[in-house]
Amino acid sequence: MGGGSALSLAVCLVLAVLAPAVSGDGATLESVPDLVKAMYLNIESFPCVRLLNLSGEIGCSNPGSEKIIAPIVRLTKGSDQLVQPSTVLLPSDQMSDFFLRVSNDPEFHQKVSGVLIESNGANNNLQELSPDGKFPQDAFAPYSNRSHNWNPAGSGIMWNRYDFPVFLLSEESTRVLQKVSEKNKKTDNGYKANVAEFDLVMQTTKAQTHDSASCLKERSCLPLGGHSVWASLPPIKNGSTEHQKPIVLAITSQDSASFFRDRSIGSDSPISGLIALLTAVDALSHIHDLRNLKKQLVFAVFNGEAWGYLGSRKFLQELDKGADSVNGINSLMIDQVVEIGSVGKAVIEKYPSFYVHAAGNSSASNKILDALQSASKSLGSDNVKVKQAASSNPGVPPSSLMSFIRKNMSTSGVVLEDFDSHFSNRFYHSYLDNPANINSSSIAAAAALVARSLYILASANSVVDLMTLNTIKVNVSLVEELIGCLLTCKPGLSCGLVKSFISPSSTSCPSHYVGVFLDDPSGTQFPSYADDTSRFVWNFLADKTSTLAGNKSSCTGKCGDEGEVCVGAEVEGGGRCVVSTTRYVPAYSTRVKFEDNAWHVLPANSSDPMGVVDPVWTESYWNTIGLRVYAVQDSTFDWLILLAGLSITAASYCAVHVGRAYISKVVKRD
């Protein structure tokens, strides 16, 4: 056997002995892949990634271009100390205090090599956790009082920069890492330790581009963005006098945010509002006399609202430009705006109570409040309560309506919420804003309230047909189905409803992070990439707001006649052409432009007050993201092994030398 083969065999034998220290698996190792699998545990987890804006960076990244390796230590109290650079395993109830300490204690910060956040699972006793600020996106508020605590649970930790990797563990990974950290704690002689290896190297770190302008120029990042969707009910006919009808615009948002990119669930904020709007559209779609109403109903679902109100601001800019994406409507036609905000936690003491936050005290806004109260009364025994928000509030809460007010201070609009002066959602923009944080009956009540209110508003000053109004009923089963599709891992986006419209690109648990804008913005109506939620919303709204087309043949893209769209084009067997005014609208910052096959930051324009304060969020590229755990020996032990090996080698050499000499003497005597 050659020396190299002997050395390889020795290494494999040593590693095979050490591997079970992490895996705990005593199974026979029959191949190199088995050995690698036994040595390394790939940990299921969700990363915090690096985001940039015009003034700097937030989020997490390895500090350089190399992987980080550090022993795992579990901290149970925010005051616990670290004796060496370590991977910190942290209970979620210590998360806010820990990251605030890191930001304020440079000496402690230097000893943090990486952080692993434990998942609470179903047994979550945590009362609150919100990494956002006390007043989310306060720079966009259309009023001067920015000190109001809309979000009392807010710690603001997600807006800081951390030069170390941070991952949220799955429930199974949490149990594994707790055992691993316990082993480290029990090992006093330093013989071996279990370490975490982090691969969270961001391209912006490699390229030394530390703000959005420089990283876009060097192409080490992309702007945050996606696609919003709007639709009219009934469809708007080109060339008809219906173009002149005033518009009642019902809006909501579809994206959330979180400390961890792929765990932006947003069950209450904002997906409860999205589900309520979709359910309300379904209820209204069964009414046959909508063309006779005085006003036109239009629905809009905005994307990117958690990152500078990207969708609503871009929608308003497209209206000003008369872009194809908003063909058929313009800003002058918008008479009233009704936003459905967080409506998943309104059930208190059996009956749901909602609060109406109005833009100013105009008579038009009061008419919206009157319509909501009339709708509430019409629901009778359902006892859905509607209350006006406290006059002591500085204005509307953080919402898409802010974009409309900043654009036009005379905008008549309201936001329907499940809170008065402070968020009822104690997990706002947290990974814990999950389905357990909402009540389906609250969402169904909001949907019924919105559907009837919109019908009353669209009737304008004419007498409301009470018989028709009372036939507007929501499908409670649809609410439950949408919760399962948009918020749970099973069935998730693989549910029957979603798959009847689209072929989902992801089978993982739903996450409503906006992502980055990948398309050339010129191809708005047939984007080469739109996320699963946007495509589902587009198809759902196109279906519910449509009338059947004359051509009933299947389709896989464009339909032949003007005003027709293809619903369900992605499903097997093709879709069907329907008459519907449903369109995508790009959702990205008004301060960036796609030109010469690259993104560029535009200078601030004083005529766009929200653009002036726009941070222009971008996300860094990366090659791979990984986290794995394995056992290593202390370097002192390695030196001892080396010395022992050298001693044995020297002794063997001496023994061989002495043996040869002795044998030579014996042979000579013979």
XYZ file of C-alpha atoms in Angstrom:
670
model
C 0.000 0.000 0.000
C 1.399 3.455 -0.943
C 2.063 6.198 1.603
C -0.744 8.427 0.190
C -3.303 5.611 0.423
C -2.274 4.855 3.981
C -2.648 8.516 4.933
C -6.125 8.725 3.306
C -7.205 5.600 5.143
C -6.003 7.025 8.430
C -7.843 10.317 7.864
C -11.064 8.502 6.956
C -10.829 6.333 10.067
C -10.351 9.386 12.283
C -13.221 11.268 10.643
C -15.480 8.253 10.859
C -14.852 8.131 14.605
C -15.494 11.864 15.013
C -18.574 12.115 12.778
C -21.115 10.537 15.141
C -20.317 13.251 17.679
C -22.618 15.507 15.685
C -24.943 13.159 13.866
C -25.531 10.709 16.642
C -25.968 8.121 13.927
C -24.110 4.882 14.473
C -24.984 3.500 11.046
C -22.303 1.707 9.036
C -20.416 3.963 6.607
C -20.208 2.186 3.256
C -19.092 4.989 0.929
C -17.536 8.448 0.797
C -20.997 10.110 0.443
C -22.082 8.226 3.572
C -19.023 9.567 5.343
C -19.685 13.150 4.222
C -23.324 12.841 5.272
C -22.261 11.561 8.683
C -19.669 14.316 9.092
C -21.805 17.301 8.080
C -25.341 18.240 9.047
C -26.994 20.556 6.530
C -29.351 22.669 8.598
C -32.793 23.702 7.329
C -32.960 27.434 7.925
C -33.985 30.833 6.566
C -31.388 33.590 6.097
C -31.325 37.273 6.866
C -29.750 38.819 3.742
C -28.080 42.092 2.801
C -30.271 44.941 1.539
C -29.043 48.363 0.487
C -30.454 51.853 0.076
C -29.103 55.225 -0.999
C -27.459 55.855 2.369
C -26.052 52.453 3.278
C -26.851 48.846 4.164
C -29.099 46.818 6.437
C -29.478 43.115 7.071
C -26.871 40.376 7.370
C -23.798 39.046 5.596
C -20.491 37.329 6.215
C -18.001 40.151 6.911
C -15.761 39.126 3.997
C -15.613 36.696 1.110
C -14.799 33.619 3.207
C -16.973 31.194 5.129
C -17.381 31.699 8.880
C -16.730 28.812 11.288
C -17.348 29.142 15.024
C -18.351 26.941 17.999
C -22.024 26.894 18.972
C -23.003 28.468 22.305
C -26.576 28.839 23.540
C -27.449 32.077 25.292
C -30.614 32.089 27.378
C -30.358 35.644 28.717
C -29.530 38.889 26.982
C -26.865 39.631 29.608
C -24.912 36.385 29.040
C -21.266 36.850 28.043
C -19.168 35.216 25.316
C -15.597 34.149 26.085
C -14.558 33.694 22.442
C -15.919 34.340 18.930
C -18.974 32.089 18.803
C -22.079 31.051 16.930
C -24.900 32.155 19.202
C -27.939 29.889 19.481
C -30.698 32.204 20.674
C -34.277 31.688 21.901
C -36.689 33.893 19.945
C -37.851 35.709 23.083
C -34.310 37.103 23.441
C -34.045 38.236 19.820
C -34.890 41.943 20.194
C -32.740 42.497 23.304
C -29.809 40.607 21.789
C -29.668 42.586 18.536
C -30.118 45.894 20.357
C -27.177 44.898 22.570
C -25.091 43.969 19.529
C -25.763 47.401 18.009
C -24.797 49.230 21.214
C -21.894 47.099 22.513
C -18.943 46.937 20.040
C -16.917 44.603 22.311
C -19.764 42.091 22.465
C -20.374 42.502 18.711
C -16.790 41.376 17.964
C -17.404 38.036 19.696
C -20.532 37.254 17.658
C -19.512 35.199 14.609
C -23.056 34.202 13.671
C -26.542 33.840 15.127
C -29.079 31.007 14.943
C -32.621 31.889 16.057
C -34.663 29.044 17.504
C -38.104 28.419 16.079
C -40.905 28.442 18.641
C -43.101 26.027 16.732
C -46.679 25.465 17.795
C -45.891 26.031 21.487
C -45.338 29.739 21.077
C -45.762 31.655 24.322
C -44.094 34.800 23.045
C -46.358 37.806 23.589
C -44.821 40.146 21.010
C -42.000 40.369 18.484
C -41.816 43.064 15.834
C -38.442 43.924 14.262
C -39.929 46.973 12.514
C -40.030 50.468 14.013
C -42.595 52.142 16.247
C -43.865 54.113 13.220
C -43.149 51.979 10.128
C -42.045 54.016 7.097
C -42.674 57.277 8.946
C -40.826 59.317 6.278
C -43.787 58.772 3.912
C -46.466 60.002 6.328
C -48.601 62.849 4.965
C -48.511 64.625 8.344
C -45.805 66.071 10.588
C -46.392 64.040 13.771
C -43.935 61.169 13.299
C -43.683 60.269 16.988
C -46.934 58.310 17.238
C -46.390 54.674 18.296
C -48.527 52.805 15.798
C -46.425 49.706 16.505
C -45.707 49.583 20.285
C -43.965 46.200 19.957
C -41.520 47.553 17.376
C -37.797 47.257 18.178
C -36.407 48.501 14.851
C -33.740 45.776 14.721
C -34.445 44.858 11.080
C -33.202 48.271 9.916
C -29.657 47.817 11.260
C -26.565 46.376 9.571
C -25.030 43.177 10.945
C -21.639 42.001 9.685
C -22.276 38.419 10.637
C -24.687 35.768 9.318
C -28.081 35.242 10.942
C -30.426 32.322 10.246
C -33.848 31.324 11.544
C -33.951 27.595 12.269
C -36.804 25.254 11.411
C -38.464 23.394 14.294
C -36.498 20.199 13.580
C -33.215 22.100 13.221
C -33.902 23.874 16.513
C -34.090 20.545 18.334
C -30.891 19.311 16.681
C -28.921 22.476 17.486
C -30.100 22.516 21.087
C -28.638 19.019 21.501
C -25.414 20.085 19.782
C -24.991 23.130 22.025
C -25.618 20.952 25.076
C -22.785 18.647 23.959
C -20.471 21.631 23.656
C -21.456 22.774 27.136
C -20.650 19.366 28.623
C -17.251 19.124 26.902
C -14.845 20.701 29.384
C -11.494 19.361 28.168
C -11.557 21.127 24.788
C -11.030 17.804 23.014
C -13.612 18.562 20.365
C -16.361 21.096 19.652
C -19.366 21.288 17.360
C -19.169 24.295 15.066
C -21.454 26.031 12.582
C -20.144 26.876 9.120
C -21.873 29.844 7.468
C -21.828 30.556 3.750
C -23.589 33.918 3.488
C -21.206 35.866 1.268
C -22.932 38.779 -0.465
C -21.763 40.064 -3.853
C -21.968 43.664 -2.633
C -19.455 42.777 0.087
C -17.078 41.288 -2.497
C -17.507 44.273 -4.831
C -17.234 46.818 -1.999
C -20.472 48.468 -3.114
C -22.201 49.645 0.044
C -25.194 51.629 -1.239
C -27.853 51.258 -3.936
C -26.333 53.736 -6.398
C -22.920 52.048 -6.432
C -24.191 48.459 -6.439
C -26.586 49.140 -9.335
C -23.726 50.769 -11.235
C -21.443 47.767 -10.603
C -24.349 45.328 -11.124
C -23.897 43.606 -7.777
C -27.569 44.084 -6.808
C -31.092 44.488 -8.191
C -33.910 46.839 -7.149
C -36.688 45.456 -4.988
C -39.935 45.124 -6.896
C -42.530 42.959 -8.558
C -45.952 43.355 -10.135
C -49.154 44.900 -8.856
C -52.542 43.983 -10.336
C -55.711 45.966 -10.961
C -59.101 45.027 -12.401
C -62.477 46.675 -12.976
C -65.954 45.295 -12.326
C -67.650 45.209 -14.735
C -64.981 45.364 -17.490
C -64.392 48.784 -19.043
C -65.278 48.870 -22.721
C -62.903 50.874 -24.875
C -64.592 53.828 -26.523
C -67.673 53.713 -24.316
C -69.000 56.573 -22.198
C -68.370 54.396 -19.151
C -64.814 55.740 -19.189
C -66.246 58.884 -17.654
C -67.759 57.176 -14.646
C -66.202 58.198 -11.327
C -64.187 55.368 -9.796
C -64.545 53.790 -6.390
C -61.086 52.289 -5.900
C -60.698 49.398 -3.437
C -57.057 48.668 -2.626
C -54.899 46.363 -0.530
C -51.314 45.100 -0.560
C -49.858 41.646 -1.090
C -46.315 41.824 0.316
C -44.895 41.732 3.801
C -41.458 42.050 5.373
C -39.472 40.226 8.015
C -35.999 39.986 9.526
C -35.717 36.767 7.512
C -36.185 37.067 3.753
C -38.101 33.850 3.111
C -40.282 33.957 6.217
C -42.237 37.098 5.350
C -45.628 35.492 5.903
C -47.686 38.560 6.890
C -50.878 36.720 7.858
C -52.562 39.709 9.505
C -50.474 42.438 7.927
C -51.342 42.530 5.064
C -52.579 39.178 3.714
C -55.786 39.217 5.779
C -56.723 42.353 3.816
C -55.842 40.691 0.506
C -58.014 37.677 1.335
C -60.878 39.957 2.377
C -60.653 41.908 -0.900
C -60.544 38.775 -3.084
C -63.519 37.360 -1.194
C -65.427 40.646 -1.587
C -64.751 40.639 -5.346
C -66.096 37.097 -5.524
C -69.271 38.178 -3.703
C -69.797 41.188 -5.989
C -69.173 39.135 -9.125
C -72.546 37.426 -8.647
C -74.458 40.739 -8.925
C -75.910 41.269 -12.406
C -76.814 44.972 -12.495
C -73.403 46.482 -11.827
C -73.313 48.272 -15.202
C -76.279 50.337 -14.061
C -74.445 51.739 -11.043
C -73.394 55.386 -11.037
C -69.737 54.630 -10.346
C -67.166 52.166 -11.639
C -65.670 49.628 -9.228
C -61.912 49.149 -9.583
C -59.743 46.866 -7.434
C -55.978 47.181 -7.014
C -53.541 44.864 -5.229
C -50.189 46.577 -4.702
C -46.802 44.869 -4.408
C -43.707 46.301 -2.688
C -45.635 48.372 -0.147
C -43.461 47.231 2.774
C -40.399 48.770 1.097
C -41.348 52.359 0.341
C -44.896 51.894 -1.032
C -43.399 50.836 -4.375
C -46.635 49.506 -5.901
C -48.985 52.368 -5.063
C -46.453 55.057 -5.982
C -45.646 53.395 -9.315
C -49.377 52.951 -10.002
C -49.932 56.683 -9.528
C -46.931 57.492 -11.728
C -48.285 55.220 -14.480
C -51.636 57.037 -14.237
C -49.870 60.387 -14.680
C -47.984 59.074 -17.722
C -51.087 57.466 -19.253
C -49.159 54.204 -19.544
C -50.551 51.085 -21.203
C -50.588 49.328 -17.835
C -53.433 51.616 -16.680
C -55.206 52.015 -20.011
C -58.866 52.824 -19.393
C -58.525 54.826 -16.183
C -56.822 58.011 -15.008
C -56.220 59.726 -11.680
C -58.948 62.343 -12.245
C -61.545 59.568 -12.384
C -60.705 58.318 -8.855
C -63.481 59.636 -6.640
C -63.089 57.558 -3.467
C -60.458 55.149 -2.135
C -61.216 52.316 0.279
C -58.199 50.412 1.595
C -58.514 47.068 3.358
C -55.655 46.869 5.831
C -55.106 44.389 8.653
C -58.481 42.775 9.338
C -57.554 39.370 10.774
C -57.809 40.181 14.481
C -61.096 42.078 14.799
C -63.056 39.465 16.741
C -63.230 40.679 20.339
C -65.750 39.199 22.759
C -67.521 37.217 20.058
C -68.306 40.012 17.552
C -65.891 41.650 15.078
C -65.217 45.384 15.422
C -63.415 47.380 12.744
C -62.023 50.909 12.812
C -62.260 53.400 9.963
C -59.269 55.726 9.579
C -60.243 58.613 7.313
C -58.066 60.936 5.262
C -59.029 64.298 6.724
C -62.576 65.220 7.601
C -64.007 65.827 4.133
C -67.634 65.180 3.301
C -66.573 62.567 0.723
C -64.597 60.628 3.348
C -67.577 60.861 5.676
C -69.721 59.333 2.927
C -67.415 56.312 2.889
C -67.811 55.996 6.667
C -71.593 56.260 6.260
C -71.511 53.517 3.614
C -69.534 51.223 5.912
C -71.961 51.832 8.772
C -74.948 51.221 6.485
C -73.345 47.987 5.322
C -72.803 47.036 8.959
C -76.489 47.542 9.742
C -77.532 45.554 6.680
C -75.596 42.540 7.992
C -78.037 42.407 10.920
C -77.482 39.449 13.198
C -73.857 39.095 12.111
C -73.164 42.053 14.428
C -70.216 43.481 12.511
C -69.334 46.730 14.250
C -67.786 49.750 12.549
C -66.227 52.549 14.595
C -64.511 55.749 13.617
C -60.870 55.840 14.662
C -59.872 58.187 17.484
C -59.573 61.835 16.527
C -56.368 61.975 18.594
C -54.599 59.875 15.967
C -52.220 61.983 13.848
C -53.828 60.714 10.637
C -54.152 57.464 8.732
C -51.902 54.588 9.883
C -49.037 53.310 7.682
C -50.875 52.305 4.500
C -50.989 52.594 0.716
C -53.502 55.419 1.145
C -50.554 57.572 2.235
C -49.297 57.503 -1.370
C -52.615 58.844 -2.630
C -52.768 61.559 0.026
C -49.176 62.691 -0.595
C -49.998 62.821 -4.309
C -53.234 64.746 -3.755
C -53.998 66.115 -0.287
C -57.699 66.365 -1.159
C -57.973 62.583 -1.727
C -61.148 61.135 -0.229
C -60.284 57.808 1.301
C -60.355 55.548 4.336
C -58.419 52.581 5.665
C -60.337 49.749 7.304
C -58.296 48.189 10.125
C -58.679 45.872 13.105
C -57.146 48.492 15.442
C -57.704 52.069 16.584
C -54.581 53.928 17.772
C -52.074 51.052 17.956
C -51.553 47.880 15.926
C -53.414 44.920 17.380
C -50.856 42.754 15.567
C -48.040 42.261 18.098
C -46.009 40.367 15.485
C -46.044 43.050 12.774
C -43.422 42.218 10.096
C -42.261 39.225 12.092
C -41.985 35.583 11.065
C -44.526 34.923 13.834
C -47.269 36.757 11.931
C -48.472 33.329 10.839
C -51.931 31.739 10.420
C -52.222 31.268 14.199
C -52.214 35.068 14.471
C -55.510 35.582 12.597
C -59.167 34.629 12.799
C -60.934 33.527 9.616
C -64.310 34.771 10.859
C -62.794 38.248 11.246
C -61.629 38.204 7.610
C -65.008 36.931 6.399
C -66.765 39.728 8.313
C -64.458 42.316 6.747
C -65.121 40.875 3.269
C -68.895 41.099 3.757
C -68.580 44.647 5.072
C -66.376 45.757 2.171
C -68.505 44.093 -0.527
C -71.718 45.758 0.636
C -69.999 49.097 1.254
C -68.584 49.159 -2.268
C -72.020 48.433 -3.709
C -73.491 51.313 -1.687
C -70.699 53.693 -2.760
C -71.045 52.692 -6.422
C -74.769 53.424 -6.204
C -73.771 57.033 -5.315
C -76.733 59.219 -4.411
C -79.323 56.956 -5.950
C -81.532 54.780 -3.762
C -79.747 51.556 -2.861
C -81.543 48.407 -3.970
C -81.896 46.741 -0.566
C -82.982 43.446 -2.095
C -79.781 43.299 -4.162
C -77.695 44.505 -1.215
C -78.959 41.683 0.977
C -78.059 39.100 -1.660
C -74.367 40.092 -1.398
C -72.993 37.301 0.746
C -69.435 36.094 1.131
C -68.273 32.530 0.649
C -66.800 31.633 4.053
C -65.282 28.470 2.558
C -63.364 30.646 0.089
C -61.831 32.562 3.010
C -60.650 29.304 4.569
C -59.351 28.084 1.216
C -57.397 31.297 0.575
C -55.852 31.106 4.051
C -54.687 27.569 3.262
C -53.320 28.590 -0.142
C -51.574 31.844 0.768
C -50.473 31.300 4.354
C -49.909 27.626 5.172
C -47.203 25.179 4.078
C -49.766 22.483 3.338
C -51.372 22.801 0.890
C -49.816 26.231 0.277
C -49.617 27.388 -3.336
C -50.098 23.784 -4.413
C -53.753 24.028 -3.393
C -56.463 23.269 -5.927
C -57.642 26.886 -6.235
C -54.211 28.238 -7.143
C -53.417 25.335 -9.478
C -56.692 25.902 -11.329
C -55.184 29.227 -12.491
C -51.377 28.919 -12.493
C -48.535 26.427 -12.299
C -46.698 27.501 -9.114
C -42.956 27.958 -9.492
C -42.337 27.078 -5.845
C -43.613 24.247 -3.677
C -42.085 25.612 -0.460
C -44.039 27.421 2.244
C -45.596 30.695 1.010
C -43.598 33.847 1.700
C -44.702 37.319 0.692
C -41.382 39.125 0.430
C -41.510 41.358 -2.642
C -38.291 40.022 -4.203
C -36.330 41.801 -6.920
C -37.519 43.164 -10.255
C -36.155 40.808 -12.918
C -38.055 41.912 -16.007
C -37.491 44.548 -18.618
C -40.300 46.915 -17.511
C -41.451 47.440 -21.102
C -43.170 44.036 -21.242
C -45.697 44.862 -18.561
C -48.747 42.865 -19.634
C -46.868 39.679 -20.486
C -44.035 39.667 -17.947
C -41.433 36.978 -18.377
C -41.304 36.756 -14.607
C -43.977 37.533 -12.030
C -44.127 35.869 -8.629
C -46.694 33.174 -7.859
C -48.912 35.431 -5.724
C -49.108 38.165 -8.380
C -49.953 35.666 -11.113
C -52.612 34.026 -8.972
C -54.176 37.400 -8.054
C -54.181 38.450 -11.731
C -55.931 35.251 -12.831
C -58.380 35.280 -9.904
C -59.421 38.896 -10.536
C -59.576 38.375 -14.311
C -61.866 35.408 -13.764
C -64.157 37.014 -11.180
C -64.543 40.340 -13.023
C -65.045 38.824 -16.493
C -67.742 38.123 -18.969
C -67.396 35.221 -21.395
C -65.788 35.977 -24.733
C -67.332 35.010 -28.030
C -64.346 32.815 -28.870
C -64.457 29.886 -26.458
C -61.385 28.056 -27.730
C -58.518 27.361 -25.347
C -55.591 29.785 -25.114
C -52.022 29.795 -23.829
C -51.232 33.511 -24.022
C -52.821 36.364 -25.934
C -56.433 36.295 -27.068
C -57.462 37.498 -30.495
C -60.041 40.183 -29.713
C -59.399 43.495 -27.988
C -60.499 43.514 -24.367
C -59.997 39.779 -23.949
C -57.463 38.096 -21.682
C -56.452 34.472 -21.242
C -57.306 33.095 -17.792
C -55.518 29.926 -16.688
C -52.982 30.003 -19.514
C -50.422 28.057 -17.446
C -52.583 25.058 -16.576
C -52.462 21.822 -18.501
C -54.756 21.952 -21.509
C -54.600 25.758 -21.727
C -56.855 28.510 -20.448
C -59.904 30.313 -21.757
C -60.425 33.761 -23.252
C -62.683 36.105 -21.279
C -63.603 39.774 -21.523
C -61.908 41.438 -18.563
C -60.080 44.649 -17.745
C -57.303 43.135 -15.616
C -53.733 44.326 -15.907
C -50.304 44.068 -14.352
C -48.566 47.248 -13.226
C -44.817 47.229 -12.545
C -43.986 47.843 -8.893
C -40.538 49.309 -8.335
C -39.092 52.601 -7.129
C -39.957 55.728 -9.091
C -36.312 56.712 -8.538
C -34.836 53.961 -10.731
C -34.837 53.546 -14.503
C -33.997 50.563 -16.718
C -31.815 51.769 -19.583
C -29.095 50.169 -21.720
C -29.905 46.818 -20.145
C -29.086 48.090 -16.651
C -30.722 49.890 -13.721
C -29.817 53.474 -12.831
C -30.765 55.756 -9.934
C -32.526 58.954 -10.984
C -32.018 62.281 -9.188
C -34.732 63.344 -6.758
C -37.589 65.370 -8.227
C -39.125 68.050 -5.993
C -42.499 67.477 -7.671
C -42.493 63.938 -6.261
C -42.368 64.393 -2.450
C -42.411 60.640 -1.773
C -39.612 60.112 -4.284
C -37.454 62.613 -2.399
C -37.592 60.441 0.746
C -37.500 57.116 -1.163
C -34.627 54.986 0.213
C -34.425 53.074 -3.131
C -34.093 49.550 -1.731
C -31.962 46.962 -3.510
C -30.946 43.389 -2.716
C -27.434 42.033 -3.100
C -26.636 39.152 -5.417
C -25.124 36.003 -3.896
C -23.804 32.710 -5.230
C -24.895 30.233 -2.592
C -26.337 30.395 0.896
C -25.588 27.527 3.234
C -25.422 26.500 6.864
C -23.987 23.250 8.152
C -22.725 21.863 11.456
C -19.882 19.460 12.194
C -17.377 18.479 14.895
C -13.786 19.724 15.043
C -10.915 19.012 17.403
C -9.233 21.621 19.524
C -5.956 22.788 17.960
C -4.062 21.826 21.149
C -5.183 18.248 20.653
C -4.049 18.432 17.044
C -0.566 19.481 18.188
C -0.500 16.644 20.705
C -1.439 14.187 17.973
C 1.309 15.649 15.765
C 3.895 15.381 18.536
C 2.769 11.847 19.339
C 3.013 10.958 15.652
C 6.475 12.475 15.385
C 7.542 10.624 18.524
C 6.238 7.333 17.183
C 7.948 8.014 13.848
C 11.224 8.812 15.583
C 10.931 5.758 17.828
C 10.112 3.602 14.808
C 13.115 4.985 12.959
C 15.358 4.286 15.939
C 13.885 0.797 16.334
C 14.451 0.047 12.651
C 17.986 1.432 12.800
C 18.842 -0.541 15.941
C 17.163 -3.642 14.547
C 19.145 -3.476 11.318
C 22.377 -3.059 13.247
C 21.547 -6.006 15.488
C 20.549 -8.225 12.551
C 23.734 -7.289 10.721
C 25.840 -8.343 13.717
C 23.984 -11.634 14.064
C 24.441 -12.399 10.361
C 28.185 -11.637 10.506
C 28.652 -13.987 13.475
C 26.947 -16.751 11.589
